[in-house]
Tab-separated table of C-alpha atoms in Angstrom:
chain	number	residue	atom	x	y	z
A	1	HIS	CA	0.000	0.000	0.000
A	2	VAL	CA	0.961	3.617	-0.362
A	3	LEU	CA	1.697	4.736	3.205
A	4	PRO	CA	5.399	3.763	3.351
A	5	ILE	CA	6.134	5.902	0.288
A	6	LEU	CA	3.989	8.917	1.168
A	7	PRO	CA	7.053	11.154	1.541
A	8	LEU	CA	7.462	10.785	-2.217
A	9	PHE	CA	4.148	12.546	-2.769
A	10	GLN	CA	3.990	15.473	-0.417
A	11	ASN	CA	5.710	17.562	2.155
A	12	ASP	CA	8.478	15.227	3.261
A	13	GLY	CA	8.784	15.611	0.096
A	14	LYS	CA	9.562	14.748	-3.540
A	15	PHE	CA	11.482	17.313	-5.568
A	16	PHE	CA	13.897	17.524	-8.483
A	17	ILE	CA	17.297	19.113	-8.944
A	18	VAL	CA	18.556	20.236	-12.342
A	19	ALA	CA	22.299	20.839	-12.136
A	20	VAL	CA	23.721	22.768	-15.061
A	21	SER	CA	27.017	24.183	-16.222
A	22	ARG	CA	28.226	24.754	-19.760
A	23	ASN	CA	30.076	21.450	-19.553
A	24	GLU	CA	27.652	19.105	-17.820
A	25	THR	CA	23.985	18.569	-16.945
A	26	ARG	CA	22.301	16.293	-14.424
A	27	LEU	CA	18.717	15.744	-13.335
A	28	LEU	CA	18.155	14.254	-9.894
A	29	VAL	CA	15.044	13.214	-7.999
A	30	ALA	CA	15.100	13.511	-4.226
A	31	THR	CA	13.141	13.347	-1.003
A	32	ARG	CA	14.191	14.547	2.421
A	33	ASP	CA	16.345	11.450	2.922
A	34	ASP	CA	17.291	10.150	-0.529
A	35	VAL	CA	18.577	11.257	-3.921
A	36	ALA	CA	19.098	9.498	-7.254
A	37	GLU	CA	20.105	10.581	-10.732
A	38	VAL	CA	17.338	10.360	-13.338
A	39	ASP	CA	17.835	8.826	-16.746
A	40	SER	CA	16.687	11.572	-19.113
A	41	ASP	CA	17.232	13.179	-22.503
A	42	LEU	CA	19.166	16.136	-21.106
A	43	PRO	CA	21.930	17.328	-23.441
A	44	GLU	CA	25.268	16.228	-22.021
A	45	SER	CA	26.677	19.738	-22.341
A	46	MET	CA	26.218	23.013	-24.178
A	47	ALA	CA	28.619	21.795	-26.868
A	48	ALA	CA	26.514	18.676	-27.346
A	49	ALA	CA	23.327	20.735	-27.615
A	50	ILE	CA	24.621	23.402	-29.975
A	51	GLY	CA	27.439	21.641	-31.769
A	52	GLU	CA	31.149	21.908	-31.047
A	53	ARG	CA	31.896	23.803	-34.269
A	54	HIS	CA	29.341	26.531	-33.502
A	55	ILE	CA	30.495	26.817	-29.906
A	56	LYS	CA	34.123	27.324	-30.895
A	57	GLY	CA	33.198	29.695	-33.665
A	58	PHE	CA	31.063	32.031	-31.604
A	59	GLY	CA	31.840	31.355	-27.957
A	60	LEU	CA	35.619	31.621	-27.882
A	61	HIS	CA	35.679	33.735	-24.742
A	62	SER	CA	33.569	31.198	-22.866
A	63	PHE	CA	35.608	28.113	-23.706
A	64	ASN	CA	39.115	29.605	-23.692
A	65	VAL	CA	39.795	28.573	-27.270
A	66	LYS	CA	42.613	30.575	-28.863
A	67	PRO	CA	41.945	31.866	-32.396
A	68	ARG	CA	44.648	30.965	-34.931
A	69	SER	CA	45.217	34.579	-35.833
A	70	GLN	CA	43.909	37.997	-34.980
A	71	ASP	CA	42.010	38.054	-38.254
A	72	SER	CA	39.888	35.058	-37.151
A	73	THR	CA	38.696	36.717	-33.955
A	74	VAL	CA	34.962	37.313	-33.890
A	75	PRO	CA	33.892	40.850	-32.891
A	76	HIS	CA	33.069	41.018	-29.168
A	77	GLY	CA	29.472	42.142	-29.633
A	78	HIS	CA	28.844	39.382	-32.134
A	79	VAL	CA	30.273	36.820	-29.727
A	80	GLU	CA	28.004	37.977	-26.916
A	81	ALA	CA	24.898	37.957	-29.117
A	82	ASP	CA	25.580	34.439	-30.379
A	83	ASP	CA	26.484	33.182	-26.927
A	84	GLU	CA	23.155	34.480	-25.607
A	85	ALA	CA	21.311	32.698	-28.423
A	86	HIS	CA	23.244	29.477	-27.782
A	87	LEU	CA	22.518	29.602	-24.064
A	88	LEU	CA	18.802	30.068	-24.675
A	89	ARG	CA	18.748	27.146	-27.106
A	90	TYR	CA	20.730	25.051	-24.621
A	91	PHE	CA	18.297	25.762	-21.811
A	92	ARG	CA	15.254	25.184	-23.988
A	93	GLU	CA	16.554	21.702	-24.698
A	94	ILE	CA	17.106	21.181	-20.972
A	95	ASP	CA	13.618	22.463	-20.188
A	96	GLU	CA	12.093	20.098	-22.749
A	97	ALA	CA	13.910	17.112	-21.237
A	98	VAL	CA	12.924	18.129	-17.694
A	99	ARG	CA	9.258	18.453	-18.644
A	100	GLU	CA	9.307	14.964	-20.141
A	101	VAL	CA	10.341	13.593	-16.752
A	102	ILE	CA	8.289	15.762	-14.367
A	103	ALA	CA	4.595	15.222	-15.093
A	104	ASP	CA	3.280	17.138	-12.078
A	105	GLU	CA	3.689	20.897	-12.576
A	106	GLU	CA	3.532	21.521	-8.820
A	107	ILE	CA	6.539	19.381	-7.873
A	108	PRO	CA	9.388	21.667	-6.771
A	109	LEU	CA	12.401	21.985	-9.052
A	110	VAL	CA	15.674	23.396	-7.731
A	111	PHE	CA	18.253	24.810	-10.129
A	112	ALA	CA	21.923	24.274	-9.291
A	113	GLY	CA	24.344	26.509	-11.156
A	114	ASP	CA	25.860	29.948	-11.551
A	115	ASP	CA	23.658	33.033	-11.242
A	116	SER	CA	24.096	33.988	-14.895
A	117	LEU	CA	23.020	30.530	-16.062
A	118	PHE	CA	20.037	30.561	-13.706
A	119	ALA	CA	18.803	33.777	-15.310
A	120	HIS	CA	18.865	32.098	-18.735
A	121	TYR	CA	17.186	28.981	-17.387
A	122	GLN	CA	14.379	31.039	-15.858
A	123	GLN	CA	13.811	32.568	-19.278
A	124	ALA	CA	13.534	29.167	-20.968
A	125	ASN	CA	11.754	27.313	-18.140
A	126	ARG	CA	8.093	26.285	-18.409
A	127	HIS	CA	7.845	24.156	-15.253
A	128	LYS	CA	5.629	25.970	-12.752
A	129	GLY	CA	7.359	24.391	-9.774
A	130	LEU	CA	10.755	26.002	-10.423
A	131	LEU	CA	11.804	27.708	-7.183
A	132	ASP	CA	13.140	31.257	-7.088
A	133	GLU	CA	16.101	30.243	-4.946
A	134	GLN	CA	18.936	28.118	-6.283
A	135	VAL	CA	22.008	26.143	-5.289
A	136	ARG	CA	24.704	28.634	-6.258
A	137	GLY	CA	28.051	27.914	-7.861
A	138	ASN	CA	29.407	25.363	-10.304
A	139	PRO	CA	27.673	22.028	-9.608
A	140	ASP	CA	30.157	19.933	-11.609
A	141	ASP	CA	32.377	19.366	-8.581
A	142	LEU	CA	29.506	18.393	-6.282
A	143	SER	CA	28.372	14.817	-5.744
A	144	ALA	CA	24.700	13.902	-5.853
A	145	GLU	CA	24.713	13.786	-2.054
A	146	GLN	CA	26.252	17.264	-1.785
A	147	LEU	CA	23.737	18.672	-4.249
A	148	HIS	CA	20.946	17.010	-2.284
A	149	GLU	CA	22.092	18.509	1.003
A	150	GLN	CA	22.206	22.038	-0.404
A	151	ALA	CA	19.006	21.686	-2.428
A	152	TRP	CA	17.075	20.438	0.619
A	153	GLU	CA	17.883	23.691	2.400
A	154	VAL	CA	16.401	25.541	-0.579
A	155	VAL	CA	13.238	23.459	-0.842
A	156	LEU	CA	12.491	22.925	2.864
A	157	PRO	CA	10.790	26.328	3.380
A	158	HIS	CA	8.519	25.515	0.432
A	159	PHE	CA	7.370	22.267	2.046
A	160	GLN	CA	6.994	23.903	5.450
A	161	GLN	CA	4.820	26.597	3.930
A	162	GLN	CA	2.570	23.946	2.390
A	163	VAL	CA	2.079	22.277	5.769
A	164	GLU	CA	1.395	25.582	7.506
A	165	GLN	CA	-1.229	26.486	4.922
A	166	ALA	CA	-2.892	23.081	5.279
A	167	LEU	CA	-2.968	23.392	9.071
A	168	LYS	CA	-4.509	26.862	8.856
A	169	GLN	CA	-7.127	25.536	6.477
A	170	PHE	CA	-7.834	22.678	8.880
A	171	ALA	CA	-8.333	25.042	11.822
A	172	SER	CA	-10.777	27.094	9.790
A	173	ALA	CA	-12.577	24.031	8.438
A	174	VAL	CA	-13.304	22.640	11.928
A	175	GLY	CA	-15.863	25.371	12.541
A	176	GLN	CA	-17.445	24.830	9.127
A	177	GLN	CA	-18.128	21.099	9.585
A	178	LEU	CA	-15.596	20.324	6.888
A	179	THR	CA	-13.340	17.949	8.843
A	180	LEU	CA	-13.257	14.302	9.846
A	181	ASP	CA	-10.993	12.324	12.148
A	182	GLN	CA	-12.684	8.913	12.262
A	183	LEU	CA	-10.821	6.465	10.027
A	184	ASP	CA	-13.886	4.615	8.715
A	185	GLU	CA	-15.608	7.896	7.833
A	186	MET	CA	-12.445	9.203	6.175
A	187	LEU	CA	-12.142	6.066	4.080
A	188	ASP	CA	-15.737	6.392	2.841
A	189	ALA	CA	-15.250	10.095	2.118
A	190	ALA	CA	-11.970	9.440	0.313
A	191	ARG	CA	-13.583	6.840	-1.930
A	192	GLN	CA	-16.267	9.385	-2.860
A	193	GLY	CA	-13.667	12.052	-3.672
A	194	GLN	CA	-14.795	14.316	-0.814
A	195	ILE	CA	-11.376	14.803	0.799
A	196	ASP	CA	-9.353	17.783	-0.322
A	197	LYS	CA	-6.457	17.312	2.119
A	198	LEU	CA	-5.443	14.472	4.409
A	199	LEU	CA	-3.248	15.299	7.423
A	200	ILE	CA	-1.375	12.382	9.001
A	201	LYS	CA	0.614	12.544	12.223
A	202	ARG	CA	4.247	11.622	11.687
A	203	ASP	CA	4.158	9.107	14.549
A	204	ALA	CA	1.528	7.158	12.642
A	205	MET	CA	4.005	6.597	9.802
A	206	PRO	CA	5.840	3.250	9.705
A	207	GLN	CA	9.151	5.112	9.363
A	208	ALA	CA	8.606	6.675	12.801
A	209	ALA	CA	10.028	3.553	14.463
A	210	PRO	CA	12.447	1.868	12.016
A	211	GLY	CA	13.628	-1.575	12.962
A	212	ARG	CA	10.954	-2.063	15.608
A	213	GLU	CA	8.396	-4.818	15.409
A	214	ARG	CA	4.944	-3.343	15.002
A	215	SER	CA	1.840	-4.518	16.805
A	216	GLU	CA	-1.254	-5.801	15.022
A	217	GLU	CA	-2.944	-2.503	15.842
A	218	GLN	CA	-0.129	-0.513	14.241
A	219	ILE	CA	-0.180	-2.716	11.158
A	220	GLU	CA	-3.928	-2.241	10.811
A	221	LEU	CA	-3.577	1.525	11.258
A	222	SER	CA	-0.865	1.635	8.608
A	223	HIS	CA	-3.016	-0.358	6.206
A	224	THR	CA	-6.072	1.845	6.740
A	225	LEU	CA	-4.132	5.087	6.360
A	226	GLY	CA	-2.582	3.667	3.226
A	227	GLU	CA	-6.028	2.950	1.773
A	228	ILE	CA	-7.290	6.414	2.626
A	229	SER	CA	-4.172	8.050	1.201
A	230	THR	CA	-4.440	6.078	-2.020
A	231	GLU	CA	-8.032	7.206	-2.558
A	232	VAL	CA	-7.231	10.841	-1.695
A	233	LEU	CA	-4.359	10.957	-4.173
A	234	ARG	CA	-6.399	9.167	-6.818
A	235	ASN	CA	-9.064	11.851	-6.529
A	236	SER	CA	-6.572	14.730	-6.871
A	237	GLY	CA	-6.367	15.413	-3.145
A	238	GLN	CA	-3.228	16.107	-1.131
A	239	VAL	CA	-1.576	14.245	1.731
A	240	PHE	CA	0.549	15.962	4.376
A	241	ILE	CA	2.678	14.570	7.167
A	242	CYS	CA	2.530	16.676	10.343
A	243	ASP	CA	4.254	16.622	13.704
A	244	ASP	CA	2.020	15.706	16.645
A	245	THR	CA	2.413	19.180	18.073
A	246	GLU	CA	1.144	20.721	14.839
A	247	LEU	CA	-1.986	18.594	14.445
A	248	GLU	CA	-3.700	18.989	17.804
A	249	ILE	CA	-6.237	16.183	17.710
A	250	GLU	CA	-6.422	12.797	19.440
A	251	ALA	CA	-6.743	10.810	16.210
A	252	PRO	CA	-3.739	9.752	14.080
A	253	ALA	CA	-5.083	11.653	11.064
A	254	ALA	CA	-7.687	14.160	9.974
A	255	ALA	CA	-9.302	15.149	6.703
A	256	ILE	CA	-10.414	18.454	5.218
A	257	LEU	CA	-13.520	17.964	3.106
A	258	ARG	CA	-14.393	19.634	-0.167
A	259	TYR	CA	-18.026	19.916	0.936
A	260	PRO	CA	-19.858	19.160	4.201
A	261	MET	CA	-21.423	15.866	5.114
A	262	ASN	CA	-23.787	14.914	7.924
A	263	THR	CA	-21.209	13.332	10.219
A	264	PRO	CA	-19.541	14.401	13.475
A	265	THR	CA	-16.618	16.733	13.073
A	266	THR	CA	-13.248	16.624	14.797
A	267	THR	CA	-12.743	17.935	18.280
A	268	ALA	CA	-9.498	19.629	19.260
A	269	LYS	CA	-7.650	18.502	22.348
């Protein structure tokens, strides 16, 4: 069932990293705890995207290629204009490859690279989830783990903001009879597509106690929450993992409904 992999869906939280220099590109998928490189159609480098001959002909200053004579030097303004055009083409190819991998427009995407390259990527980018902050500097010398560590610092405030907004919505929804905290009622509502957001306490997650043998009650809870989560996600809802101190209810989870139903609502502690 879906509960063990919920961090891949929401705020714990799945995101992508696109690491770009003129010499190398990488696309990585990550969660809070893991990172892996994605097999994609990214151009291997700017030279691969544009063509080595064109790069050397118009981007001499960028690649430190010495002209054979002064007569072969391209005028500086011409070089800059062509380099700008090449960079835009390069990043459009990157954007196309990224969009083929990331189906969900809301999934965060972190750019890793120099400021000047980020400005060009923002111009070419069409993924709505691209964050305004970046991992700065040349990413070529960073391992996947190092990129992940720095990118998580960039994306964490985004995930925290999502949780805060969901918790505020929950607090408001309690007084409007738009919440549930009984598992059987939540399962029925989820199957009918009534749940907009599902909030699960972190301690209810199997990962909360790794290596420990779980009781029958915990196994049943995990199974039920997994069923509810599956139905919520299937019906375009959202699932959030919250700390116990953030979700102040007795139950292990609570739901925010899209429309009211004639059932008891949750009661705060």
